[in-house]
GROMACS .gro file of C-alpha atoms in nm:
model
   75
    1UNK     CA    1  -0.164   0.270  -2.001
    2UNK     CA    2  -0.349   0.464  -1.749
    3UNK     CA    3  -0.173   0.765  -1.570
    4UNK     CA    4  -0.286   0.988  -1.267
    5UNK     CA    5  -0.162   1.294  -1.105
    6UNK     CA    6  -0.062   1.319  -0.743
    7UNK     CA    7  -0.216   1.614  -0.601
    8UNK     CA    8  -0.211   1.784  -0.233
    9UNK     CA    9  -0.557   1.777  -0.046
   10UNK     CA   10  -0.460   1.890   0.366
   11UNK     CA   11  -0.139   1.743   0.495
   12UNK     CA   12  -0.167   1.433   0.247
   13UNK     CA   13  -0.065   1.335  -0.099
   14UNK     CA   14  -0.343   1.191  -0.305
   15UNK     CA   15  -0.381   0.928  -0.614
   16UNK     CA   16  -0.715   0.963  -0.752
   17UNK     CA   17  -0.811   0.591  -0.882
   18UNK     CA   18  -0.984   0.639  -1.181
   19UNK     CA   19  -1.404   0.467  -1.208
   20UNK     CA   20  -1.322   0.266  -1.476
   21UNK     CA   21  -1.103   0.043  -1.262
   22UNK     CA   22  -1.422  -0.053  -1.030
   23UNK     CA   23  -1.237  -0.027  -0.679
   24UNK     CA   24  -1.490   0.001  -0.443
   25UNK     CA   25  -1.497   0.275  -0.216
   26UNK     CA   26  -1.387   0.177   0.134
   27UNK     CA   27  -1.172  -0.116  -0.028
   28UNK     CA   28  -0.829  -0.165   0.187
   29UNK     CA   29  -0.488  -0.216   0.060
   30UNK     CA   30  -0.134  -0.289   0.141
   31UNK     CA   31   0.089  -0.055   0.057
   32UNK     CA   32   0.460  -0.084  -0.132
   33UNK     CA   33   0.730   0.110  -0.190
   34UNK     CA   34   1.019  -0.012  -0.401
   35UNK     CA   35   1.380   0.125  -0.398
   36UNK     CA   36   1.270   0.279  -0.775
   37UNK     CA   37   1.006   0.484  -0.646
   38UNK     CA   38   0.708   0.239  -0.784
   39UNK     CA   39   0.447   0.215  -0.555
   40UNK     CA   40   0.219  -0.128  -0.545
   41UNK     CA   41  -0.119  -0.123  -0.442
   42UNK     CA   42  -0.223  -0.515  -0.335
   43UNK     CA   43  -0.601  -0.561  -0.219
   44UNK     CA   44  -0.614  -0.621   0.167
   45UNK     CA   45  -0.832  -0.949   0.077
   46UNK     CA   46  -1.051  -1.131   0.418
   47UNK     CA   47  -0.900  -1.476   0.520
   48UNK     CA   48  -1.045  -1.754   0.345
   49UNK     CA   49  -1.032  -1.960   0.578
   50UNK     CA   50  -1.208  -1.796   0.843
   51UNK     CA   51  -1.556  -1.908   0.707
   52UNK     CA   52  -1.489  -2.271   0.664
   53UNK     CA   53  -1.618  -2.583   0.840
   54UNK     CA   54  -1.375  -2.796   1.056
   55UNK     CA   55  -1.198  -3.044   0.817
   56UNK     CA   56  -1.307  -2.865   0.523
   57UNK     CA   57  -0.973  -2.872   0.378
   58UNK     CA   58  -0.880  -3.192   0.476
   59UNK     CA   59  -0.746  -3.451   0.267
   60UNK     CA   60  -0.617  -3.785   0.366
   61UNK     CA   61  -0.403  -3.883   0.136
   62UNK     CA   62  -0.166  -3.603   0.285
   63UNK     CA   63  -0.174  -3.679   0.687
   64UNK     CA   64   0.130  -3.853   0.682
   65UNK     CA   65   0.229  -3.962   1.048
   66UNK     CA   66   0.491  -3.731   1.150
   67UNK     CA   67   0.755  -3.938   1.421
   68UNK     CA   68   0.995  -3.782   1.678
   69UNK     CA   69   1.358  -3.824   1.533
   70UNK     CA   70   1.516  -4.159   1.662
   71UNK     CA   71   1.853  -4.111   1.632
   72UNK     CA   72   2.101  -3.881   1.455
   73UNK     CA   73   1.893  -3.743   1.214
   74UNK     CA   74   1.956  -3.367   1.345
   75UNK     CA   75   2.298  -3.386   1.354
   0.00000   0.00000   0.00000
């Protein structure tokens, strides 16, 4: 297991992230705090879906018709 030392650079706390883990520099992430103290670093990843083509991910076989309730079904 890997460990790193907090240190104090201006008004911040830093984590240096070691080389060997490739981050690249400039990469985002999202950051955790658990009620233990741990602290979780997730990648801020780009939407997928934001380069796709119109009906890219479309698949017929699950378009079901969706009907207005006619009746007492939200009761």
């Amino acid at each position: 297991m890997r460990t790193v030392k907090a240190r104090k650079q201006g008004n911040a706390i830093m984590v240096t992230i070691p080389s060997t883990l490739e981050v690249a520099m400039g990469e985002e992430f999202y950051v955790l705090q658990k009620k233990n103290g741990t602290l979780l670093f997730i990648p801020k990843v780009q939407n997928h879906f934001d380069q796709t083509e119109e009906g890219e991910f479309y698949t017929p076989d699950l378009n079901w018709a969706y009907e207005e309730p006619k009746g007492r079904e939200w009761e």
